[in-house]
Short mmCIF file of C-alpha atoms in Angstrom, two decimals:
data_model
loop_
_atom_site.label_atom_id
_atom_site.label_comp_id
_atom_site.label_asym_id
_atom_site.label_seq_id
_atom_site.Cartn_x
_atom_site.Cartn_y
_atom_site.Cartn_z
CA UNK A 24 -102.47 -138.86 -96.26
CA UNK A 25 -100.12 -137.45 -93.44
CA UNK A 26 -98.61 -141.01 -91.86
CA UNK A 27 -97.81 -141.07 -88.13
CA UNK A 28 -96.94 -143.22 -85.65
CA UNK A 29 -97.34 -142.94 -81.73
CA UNK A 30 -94.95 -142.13 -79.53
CA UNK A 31 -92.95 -144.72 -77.57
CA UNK A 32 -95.19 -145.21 -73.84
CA UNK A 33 -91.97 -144.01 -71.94
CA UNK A 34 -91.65 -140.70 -73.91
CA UNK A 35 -95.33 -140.90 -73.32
CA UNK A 36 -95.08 -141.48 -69.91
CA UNK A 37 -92.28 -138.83 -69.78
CA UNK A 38 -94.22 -136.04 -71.03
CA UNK A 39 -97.12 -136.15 -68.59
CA UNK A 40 -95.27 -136.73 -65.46
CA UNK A 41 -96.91 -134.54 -62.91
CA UNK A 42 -100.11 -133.91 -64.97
CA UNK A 43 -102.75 -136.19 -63.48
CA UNK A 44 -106.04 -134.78 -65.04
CA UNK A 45 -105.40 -135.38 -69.03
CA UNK A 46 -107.67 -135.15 -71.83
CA UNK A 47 -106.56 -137.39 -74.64
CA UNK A 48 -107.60 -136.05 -78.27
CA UNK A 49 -107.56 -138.43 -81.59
CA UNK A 50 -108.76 -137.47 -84.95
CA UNK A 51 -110.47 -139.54 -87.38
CA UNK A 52 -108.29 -138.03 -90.38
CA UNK A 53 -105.60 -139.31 -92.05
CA UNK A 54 -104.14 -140.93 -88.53
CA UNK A 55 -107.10 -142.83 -87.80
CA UNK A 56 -106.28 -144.43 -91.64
CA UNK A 57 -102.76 -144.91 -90.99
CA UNK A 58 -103.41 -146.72 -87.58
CA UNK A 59 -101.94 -144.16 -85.26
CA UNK A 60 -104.19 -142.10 -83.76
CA UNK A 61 -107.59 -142.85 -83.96
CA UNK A 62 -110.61 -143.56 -81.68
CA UNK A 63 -109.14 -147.26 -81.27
CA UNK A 64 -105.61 -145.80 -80.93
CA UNK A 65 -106.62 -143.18 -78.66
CA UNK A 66 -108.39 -145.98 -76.17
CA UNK A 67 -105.12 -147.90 -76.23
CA UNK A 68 -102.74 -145.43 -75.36
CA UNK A 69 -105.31 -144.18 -72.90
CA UNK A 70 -105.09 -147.05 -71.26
CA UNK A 71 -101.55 -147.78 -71.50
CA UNK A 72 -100.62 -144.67 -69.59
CA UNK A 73 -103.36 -145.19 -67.16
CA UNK A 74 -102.05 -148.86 -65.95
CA UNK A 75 -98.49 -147.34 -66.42
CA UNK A 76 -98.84 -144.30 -64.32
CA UNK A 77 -101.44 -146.48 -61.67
CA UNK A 78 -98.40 -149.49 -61.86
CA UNK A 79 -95.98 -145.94 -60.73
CA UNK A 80 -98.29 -145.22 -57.74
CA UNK A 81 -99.34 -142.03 -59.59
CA UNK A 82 -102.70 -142.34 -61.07
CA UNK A 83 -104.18 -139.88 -63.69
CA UNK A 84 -107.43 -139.48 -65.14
CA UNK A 85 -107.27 -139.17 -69.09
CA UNK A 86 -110.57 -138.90 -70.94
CA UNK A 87 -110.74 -139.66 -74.75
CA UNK A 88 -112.47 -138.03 -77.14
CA UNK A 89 -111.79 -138.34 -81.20
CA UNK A 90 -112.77 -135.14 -83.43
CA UNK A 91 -113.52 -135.44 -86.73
CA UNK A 92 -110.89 -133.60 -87.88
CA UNK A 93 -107.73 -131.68 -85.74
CA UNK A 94 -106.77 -129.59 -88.85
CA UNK A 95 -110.03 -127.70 -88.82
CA UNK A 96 -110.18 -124.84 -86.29
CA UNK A 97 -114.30 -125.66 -85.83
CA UNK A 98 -113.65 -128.84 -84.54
CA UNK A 99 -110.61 -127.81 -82.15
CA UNK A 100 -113.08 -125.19 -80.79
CA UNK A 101 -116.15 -127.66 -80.52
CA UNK A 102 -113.60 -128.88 -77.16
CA UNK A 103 -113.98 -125.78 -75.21
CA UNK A 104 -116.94 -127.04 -73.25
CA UNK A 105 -115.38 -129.97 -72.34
CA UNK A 106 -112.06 -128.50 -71.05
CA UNK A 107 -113.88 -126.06 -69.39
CA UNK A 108 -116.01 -128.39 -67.27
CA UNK A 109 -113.71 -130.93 -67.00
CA UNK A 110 -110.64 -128.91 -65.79
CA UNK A 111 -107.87 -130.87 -67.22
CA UNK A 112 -104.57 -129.63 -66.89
CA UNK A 113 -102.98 -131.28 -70.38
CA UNK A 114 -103.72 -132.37 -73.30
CA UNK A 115 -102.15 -134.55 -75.86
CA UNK A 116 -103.10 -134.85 -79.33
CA UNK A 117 -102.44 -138.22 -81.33
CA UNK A 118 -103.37 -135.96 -85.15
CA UNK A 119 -100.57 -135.04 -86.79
CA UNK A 120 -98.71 -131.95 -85.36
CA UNK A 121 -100.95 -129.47 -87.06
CA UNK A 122 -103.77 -130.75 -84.24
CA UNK A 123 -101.82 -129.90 -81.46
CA UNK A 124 -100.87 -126.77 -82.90
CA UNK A 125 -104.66 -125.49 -83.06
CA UNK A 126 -105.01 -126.76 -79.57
CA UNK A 127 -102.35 -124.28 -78.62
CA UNK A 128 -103.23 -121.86 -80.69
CA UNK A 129 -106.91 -122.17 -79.62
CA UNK A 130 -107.03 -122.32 -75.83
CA UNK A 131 -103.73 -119.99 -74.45
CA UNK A 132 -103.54 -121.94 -70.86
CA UNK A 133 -103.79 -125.35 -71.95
CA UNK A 134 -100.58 -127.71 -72.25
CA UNK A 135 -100.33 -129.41 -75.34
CA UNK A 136 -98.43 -132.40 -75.99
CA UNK A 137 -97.91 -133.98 -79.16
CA UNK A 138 -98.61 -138.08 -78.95
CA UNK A 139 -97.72 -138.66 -82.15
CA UNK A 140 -94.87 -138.19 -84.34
CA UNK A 141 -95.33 -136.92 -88.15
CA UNK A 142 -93.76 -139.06 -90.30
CA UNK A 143 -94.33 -138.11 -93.90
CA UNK A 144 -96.86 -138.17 -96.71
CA UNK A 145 -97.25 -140.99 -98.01
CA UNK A 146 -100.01 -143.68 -98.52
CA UNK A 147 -100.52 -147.55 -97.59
CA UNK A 148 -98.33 -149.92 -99.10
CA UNK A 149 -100.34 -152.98 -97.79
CA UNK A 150 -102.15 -153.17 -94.62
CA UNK A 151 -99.68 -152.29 -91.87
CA UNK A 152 -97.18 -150.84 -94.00
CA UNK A 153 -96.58 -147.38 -95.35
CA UNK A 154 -94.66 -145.42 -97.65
CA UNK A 155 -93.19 -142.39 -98.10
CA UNK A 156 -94.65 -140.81 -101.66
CA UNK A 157 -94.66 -137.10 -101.80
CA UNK A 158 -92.62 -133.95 -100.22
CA UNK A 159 -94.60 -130.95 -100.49
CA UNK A 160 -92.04 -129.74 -102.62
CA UNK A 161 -95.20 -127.22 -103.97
CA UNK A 162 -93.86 -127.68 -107.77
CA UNK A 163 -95.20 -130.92 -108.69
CA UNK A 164 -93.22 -132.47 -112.14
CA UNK A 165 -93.84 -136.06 -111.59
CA UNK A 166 -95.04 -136.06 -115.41
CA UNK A 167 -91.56 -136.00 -116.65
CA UNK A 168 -90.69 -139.41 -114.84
CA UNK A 169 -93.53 -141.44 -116.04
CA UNK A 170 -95.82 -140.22 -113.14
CA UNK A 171 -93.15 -141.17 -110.36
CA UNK A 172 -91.28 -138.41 -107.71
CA UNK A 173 -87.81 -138.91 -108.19
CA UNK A 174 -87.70 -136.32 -105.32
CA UNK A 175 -89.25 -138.10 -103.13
CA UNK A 176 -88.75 -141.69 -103.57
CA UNK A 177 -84.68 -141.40 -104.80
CA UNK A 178 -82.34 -141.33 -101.48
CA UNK A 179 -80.51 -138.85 -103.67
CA UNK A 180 -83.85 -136.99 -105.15
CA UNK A 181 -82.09 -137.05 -108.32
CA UNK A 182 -83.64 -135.89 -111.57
CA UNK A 183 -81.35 -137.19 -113.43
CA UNK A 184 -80.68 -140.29 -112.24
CA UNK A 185 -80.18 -143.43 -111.69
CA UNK A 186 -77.11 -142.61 -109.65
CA UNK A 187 -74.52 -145.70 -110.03
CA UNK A 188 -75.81 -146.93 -106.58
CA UNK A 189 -78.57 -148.95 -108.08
CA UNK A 190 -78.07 -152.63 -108.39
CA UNK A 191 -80.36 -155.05 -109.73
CA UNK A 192 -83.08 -152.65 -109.09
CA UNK A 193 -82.25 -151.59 -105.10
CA UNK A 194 -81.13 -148.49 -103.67
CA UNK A 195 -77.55 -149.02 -101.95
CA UNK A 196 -79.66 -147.01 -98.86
CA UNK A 197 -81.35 -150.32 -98.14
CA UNK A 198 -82.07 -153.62 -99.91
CA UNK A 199 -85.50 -153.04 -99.19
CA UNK A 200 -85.81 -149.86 -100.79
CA UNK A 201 -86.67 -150.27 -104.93
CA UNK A 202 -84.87 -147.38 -106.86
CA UNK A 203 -87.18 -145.33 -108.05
CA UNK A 204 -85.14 -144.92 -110.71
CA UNK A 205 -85.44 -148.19 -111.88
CA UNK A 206 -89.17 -147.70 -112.03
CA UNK A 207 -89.46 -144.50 -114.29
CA UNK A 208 -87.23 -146.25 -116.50
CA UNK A 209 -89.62 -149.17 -116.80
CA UNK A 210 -92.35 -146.52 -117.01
CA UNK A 211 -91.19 -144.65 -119.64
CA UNK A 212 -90.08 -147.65 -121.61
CA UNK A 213 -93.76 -148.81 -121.22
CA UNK A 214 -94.81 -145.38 -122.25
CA UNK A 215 -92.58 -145.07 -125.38
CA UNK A 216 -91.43 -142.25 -123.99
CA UNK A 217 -87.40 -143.47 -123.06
CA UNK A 218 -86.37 -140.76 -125.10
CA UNK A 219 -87.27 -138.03 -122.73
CA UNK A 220 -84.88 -139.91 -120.41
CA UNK A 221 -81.97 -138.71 -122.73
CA UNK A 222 -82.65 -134.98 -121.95
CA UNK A 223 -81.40 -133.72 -118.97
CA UNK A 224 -83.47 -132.11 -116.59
CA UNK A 225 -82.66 -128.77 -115.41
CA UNK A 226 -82.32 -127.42 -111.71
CA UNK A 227 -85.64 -127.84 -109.38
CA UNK A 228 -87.61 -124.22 -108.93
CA UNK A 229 -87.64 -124.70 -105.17
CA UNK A 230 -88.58 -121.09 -104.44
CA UNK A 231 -92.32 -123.03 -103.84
CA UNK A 232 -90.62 -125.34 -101.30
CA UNK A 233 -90.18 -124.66 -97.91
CA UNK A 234 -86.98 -122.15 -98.45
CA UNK A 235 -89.02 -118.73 -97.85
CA UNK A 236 -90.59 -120.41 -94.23
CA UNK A 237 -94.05 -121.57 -93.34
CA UNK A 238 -95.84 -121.76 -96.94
CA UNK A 239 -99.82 -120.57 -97.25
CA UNK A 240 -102.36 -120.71 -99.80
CA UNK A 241 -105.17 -118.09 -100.95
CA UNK A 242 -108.08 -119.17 -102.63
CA UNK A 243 -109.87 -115.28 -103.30
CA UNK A 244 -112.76 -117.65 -104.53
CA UNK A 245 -113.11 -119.25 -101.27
CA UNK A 246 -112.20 -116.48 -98.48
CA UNK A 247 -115.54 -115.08 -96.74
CA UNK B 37 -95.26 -164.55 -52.49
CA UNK B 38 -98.83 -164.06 -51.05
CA UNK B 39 -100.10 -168.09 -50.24
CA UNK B 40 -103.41 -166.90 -50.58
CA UNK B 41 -103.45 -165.15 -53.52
CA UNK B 42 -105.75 -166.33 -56.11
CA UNK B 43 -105.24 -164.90 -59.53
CA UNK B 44 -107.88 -163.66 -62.02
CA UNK B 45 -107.63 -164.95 -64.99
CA UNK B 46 -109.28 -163.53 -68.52
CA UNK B 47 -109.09 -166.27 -71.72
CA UNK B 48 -110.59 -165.29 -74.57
CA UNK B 49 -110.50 -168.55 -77.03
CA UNK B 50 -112.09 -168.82 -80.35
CA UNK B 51 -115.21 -170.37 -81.04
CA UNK B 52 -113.75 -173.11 -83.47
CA UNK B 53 -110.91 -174.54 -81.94
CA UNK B 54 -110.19 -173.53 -78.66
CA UNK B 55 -113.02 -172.92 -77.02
CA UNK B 56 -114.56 -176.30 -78.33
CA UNK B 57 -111.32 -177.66 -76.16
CA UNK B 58 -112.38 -176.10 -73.28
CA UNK B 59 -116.05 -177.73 -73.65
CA UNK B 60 -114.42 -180.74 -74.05
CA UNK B 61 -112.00 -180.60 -71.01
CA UNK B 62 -115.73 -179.75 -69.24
CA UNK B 63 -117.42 -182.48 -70.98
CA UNK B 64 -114.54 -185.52 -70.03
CA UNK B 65 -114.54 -183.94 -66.66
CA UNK B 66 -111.13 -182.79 -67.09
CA UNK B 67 -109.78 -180.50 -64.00
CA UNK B 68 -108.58 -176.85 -64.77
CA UNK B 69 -107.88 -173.84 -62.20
CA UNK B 70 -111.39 -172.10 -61.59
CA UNK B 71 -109.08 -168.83 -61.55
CA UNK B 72 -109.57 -169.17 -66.03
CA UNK B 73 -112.73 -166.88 -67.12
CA UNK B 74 -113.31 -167.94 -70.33
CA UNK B 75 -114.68 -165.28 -72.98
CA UNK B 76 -116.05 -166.66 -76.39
CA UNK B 77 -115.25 -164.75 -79.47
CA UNK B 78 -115.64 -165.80 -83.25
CA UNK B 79 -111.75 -165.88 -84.14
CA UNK B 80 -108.85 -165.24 -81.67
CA UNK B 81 -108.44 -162.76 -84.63
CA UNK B 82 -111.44 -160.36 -83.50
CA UNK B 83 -109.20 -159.87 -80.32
CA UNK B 84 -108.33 -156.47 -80.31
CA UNK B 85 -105.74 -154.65 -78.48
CA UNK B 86 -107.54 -152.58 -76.21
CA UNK B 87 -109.75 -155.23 -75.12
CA UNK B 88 -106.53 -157.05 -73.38
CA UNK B 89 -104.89 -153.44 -71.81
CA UNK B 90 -109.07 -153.03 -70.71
CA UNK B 91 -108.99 -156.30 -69.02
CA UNK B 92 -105.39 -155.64 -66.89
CA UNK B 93 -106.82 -152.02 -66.03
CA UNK B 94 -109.95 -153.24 -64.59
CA UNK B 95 -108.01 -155.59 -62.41
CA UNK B 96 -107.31 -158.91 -64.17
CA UNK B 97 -104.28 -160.29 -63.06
CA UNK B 98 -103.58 -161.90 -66.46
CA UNK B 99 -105.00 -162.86 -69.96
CA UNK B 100 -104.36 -164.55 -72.49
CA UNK B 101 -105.70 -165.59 -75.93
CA UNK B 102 -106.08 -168.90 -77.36
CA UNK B 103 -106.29 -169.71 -81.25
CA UNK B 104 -106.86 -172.61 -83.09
CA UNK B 105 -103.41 -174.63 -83.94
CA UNK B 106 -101.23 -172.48 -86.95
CA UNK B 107 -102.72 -172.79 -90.66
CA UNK B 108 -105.70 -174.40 -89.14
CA UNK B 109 -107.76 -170.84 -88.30
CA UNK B 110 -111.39 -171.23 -89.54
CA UNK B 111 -111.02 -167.66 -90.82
CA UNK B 112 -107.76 -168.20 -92.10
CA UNK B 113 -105.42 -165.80 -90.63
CA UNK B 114 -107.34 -165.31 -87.72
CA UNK B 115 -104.88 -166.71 -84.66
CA UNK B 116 -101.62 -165.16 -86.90
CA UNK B 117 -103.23 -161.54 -86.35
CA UNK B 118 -103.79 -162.08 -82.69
CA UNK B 119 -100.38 -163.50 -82.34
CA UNK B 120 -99.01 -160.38 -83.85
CA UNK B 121 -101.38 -158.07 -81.86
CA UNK B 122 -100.22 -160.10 -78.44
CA UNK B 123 -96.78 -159.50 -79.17
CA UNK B 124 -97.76 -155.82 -79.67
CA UNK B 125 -99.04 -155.56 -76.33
CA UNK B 126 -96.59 -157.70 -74.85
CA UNK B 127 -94.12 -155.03 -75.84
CA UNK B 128 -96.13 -152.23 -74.70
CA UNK B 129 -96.20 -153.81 -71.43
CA UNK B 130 -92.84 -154.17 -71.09
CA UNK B 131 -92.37 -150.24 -71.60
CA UNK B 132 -95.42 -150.09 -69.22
CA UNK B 133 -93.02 -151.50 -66.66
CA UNK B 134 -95.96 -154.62 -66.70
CA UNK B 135 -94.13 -158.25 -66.65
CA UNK B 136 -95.17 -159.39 -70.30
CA UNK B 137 -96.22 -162.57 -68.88
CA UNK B 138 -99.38 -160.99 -67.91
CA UNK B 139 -100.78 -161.03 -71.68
CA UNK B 140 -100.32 -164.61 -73.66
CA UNK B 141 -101.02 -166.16 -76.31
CA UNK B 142 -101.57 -170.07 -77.56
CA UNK B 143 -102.54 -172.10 -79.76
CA UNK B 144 -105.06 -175.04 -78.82
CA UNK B 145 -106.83 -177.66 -81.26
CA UNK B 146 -110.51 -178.35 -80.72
CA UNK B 147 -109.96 -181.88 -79.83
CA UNK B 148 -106.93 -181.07 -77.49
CA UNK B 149 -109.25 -181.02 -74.16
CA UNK B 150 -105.81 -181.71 -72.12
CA UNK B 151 -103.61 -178.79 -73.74
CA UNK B 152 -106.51 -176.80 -72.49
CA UNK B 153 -106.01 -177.50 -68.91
CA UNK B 154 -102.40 -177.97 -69.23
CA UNK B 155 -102.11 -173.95 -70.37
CA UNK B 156 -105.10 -172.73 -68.21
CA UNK B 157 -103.08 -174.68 -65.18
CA UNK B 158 -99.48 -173.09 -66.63
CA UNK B 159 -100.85 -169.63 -66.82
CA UNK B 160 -102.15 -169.87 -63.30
CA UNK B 161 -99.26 -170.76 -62.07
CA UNK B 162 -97.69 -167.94 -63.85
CA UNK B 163 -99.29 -165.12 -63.18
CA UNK B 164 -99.46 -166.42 -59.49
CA UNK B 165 -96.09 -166.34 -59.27
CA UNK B 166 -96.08 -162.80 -60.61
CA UNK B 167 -98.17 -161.93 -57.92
CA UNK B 168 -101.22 -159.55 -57.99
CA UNK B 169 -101.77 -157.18 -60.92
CA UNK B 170 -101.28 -153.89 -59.59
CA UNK B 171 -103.98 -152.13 -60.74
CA UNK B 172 -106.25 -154.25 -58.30
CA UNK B 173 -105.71 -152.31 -55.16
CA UNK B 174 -105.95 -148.94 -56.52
CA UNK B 175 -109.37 -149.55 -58.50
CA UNK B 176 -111.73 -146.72 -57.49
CA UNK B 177 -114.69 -147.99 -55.50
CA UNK B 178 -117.32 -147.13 -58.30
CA UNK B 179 -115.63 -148.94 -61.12
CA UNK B 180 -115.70 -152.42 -58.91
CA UNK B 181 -118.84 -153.22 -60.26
CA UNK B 182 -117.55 -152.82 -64.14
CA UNK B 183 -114.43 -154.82 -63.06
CA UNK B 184 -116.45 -157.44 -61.78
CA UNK B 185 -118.56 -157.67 -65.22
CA UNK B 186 -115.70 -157.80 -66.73
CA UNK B 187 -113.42 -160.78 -64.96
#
């Protein structure tokens, strides 16, 4: 899933000075999962700004409302009525950034502000806690490190590692963080497999990455 | 300060341990502020977030939470989560520009009837020397009636 987290309540509170009619949007995705911006989320914040900007003698009205989904242009549309009747003059979006983005996209006038920010992909380490497990690099070759991302999870993104950094199992980045390294080789050892750790591995194809801009996907199968 | 300035007071206490106190302070005829309105829940643990933030924006001039006594929780982990979630708040407050005193949390055995009214009589005091919560005078006419259902 895409892992956020809000915003601190001062940027918050930053953003939406002088816009006192807001309509605050959550989505029930992959931030209502990781905690951040869901329907609960969305009635916290709410409120937070609410007593915060009632506590600065400058009240607004925010209204909530939680789509099912902000990376689907249906749902972003399925607003229109209520932005229309109720006026506001923002909007801020606790999905990832891609919901705020179809909110701009989608209605021209309307302010957008992002509540959230996008942290990474990643999934839930144990309730409360997340980690970081995948970059997009769009060339997926976690097969040849016993099902692991070195390119991820290594400071370095080595693929040839472990780097001599790694003591007793911990990156030198943090002793928190677990070298990944450490792991494939335990993987691979498990997997009988330690001798594809003697071959080195080439340079990464990043041409999928993000070095030729904004990537995009076509599915002929799927287009109407 | 304002001399006649009677604070509002939200509690929610669990059903096993604190809340059982505050029967028993009743029960013994123990004194405690009236300003404490006491809210039953299951576990201090089913406290969420939003329902303390809901409570200061209707007009409450303080709450405050009350779990049974650390490792003793009938569900466990129940008065650790709320702690945590407090403390959450607590914070949020504090960027809110909200004195974190207004949201509190504490731990009360069932058979501690006099920790009941010490804390109900601390937290008065308190959050009347904090003053009113300043949400209070701006609450819109038409949402007096919810704020009243809800203190």
């Amino acid at each position: 899933m895409i892992v956020g987290e809000h915003k601190p309540i001062r940027e918050l509170l930053s953003m939406v000075h002088g816009y006192d009619n807001i309509l605050m949007v959550g989505c029930k995705g992959c931030v209502t999962v990781c905690n951040a911006g869901g329907k609960k989320e969305v009635a916290i914040l709410a409120a937070a700004l609410r007593i915060a900007r009632r506590k600065q003698g400058k009240p607004v009205t925010i209204d909530e409302v939680t789509l099912d989904r902000q990376c689907e242009p249906e749902f972003i549309l399925g607003l229109e009525e209520q932005i229309n009747k109720n006026n506001y003059d923002a909007i801020v979006s606790l999905a990832c950034s891609i919901g705020p983005q179809y909110i701009a996209e989608a209605f021209d006038t309307m302010v957008v502000f992002p509540g959230l920010n996008t942290n990474f992909m990643g999934g839930t380490l144990e309730h409360g806690i997340w980690g970081e497990y995948c970059s997009a690099c769009g060339n997926c070759g976690i097969h040849n490190f016993g099902g692991l991302c070195p390119v991820t999870r290594c400071a370095k993104g080595l693929l040839n590692g472990p780097c001599g950094a790694s003591v007793d199992g911990k990156c030198e980045v943090s002793k928190d963080l677990d070298c990944i390294w450490e792991h494939i080789y335990v993987r691979m050892k498990n997997l009988g497999q330690l001798d594809r750790l003697s071959r080195v591995v080439g340079a990464k194809d990043w041409s999928k990455s993000r070095s030729g801009g904004p990537r995009k996907i076509i599915r002929e199968d799927l287009t109407l | 300060m304002n001399k006649e300035f009677e604070p509002q007071i939200v509690a929610f206490c669990c059903e096993y341990c604190s809340y059982s106190a505050a029967d028993l302070a009743g029960s013994i005829r123990m004194s405690y502020p009236p300003n404490i309105k006491v809210i039953l829940v299951p576990c201090s643990g089913r406290v969420d977030p939003v329902y303390l933030l809901h409570a200061l924006e209707k007009g409450a001039d303080g709450v405050y939470v009350t779990g049974c006594m650390e490792g003793d929780c009938h569900f466990l982990t129940g008065n650790y989560k709320a702690k945590k979630r407090v403390a959450y708040i607590r914070q949020m407050l504090d960027e809110m520009g909200l004195e974190q005193d207004r949201v509190q949390m504490f731990n009360i055995a069932a058979s501690d009837a006099p920790e009941f009214a010490r804390v109900a009589k601390m937290v008065t005091e308190r959050i009347r020397a904090l003053g009113p919560n300043p949400m209070k005078e701006q609450i819109p006419v038409d949402t007096e009636t919810q704020r009243e259902e809800i203190i």
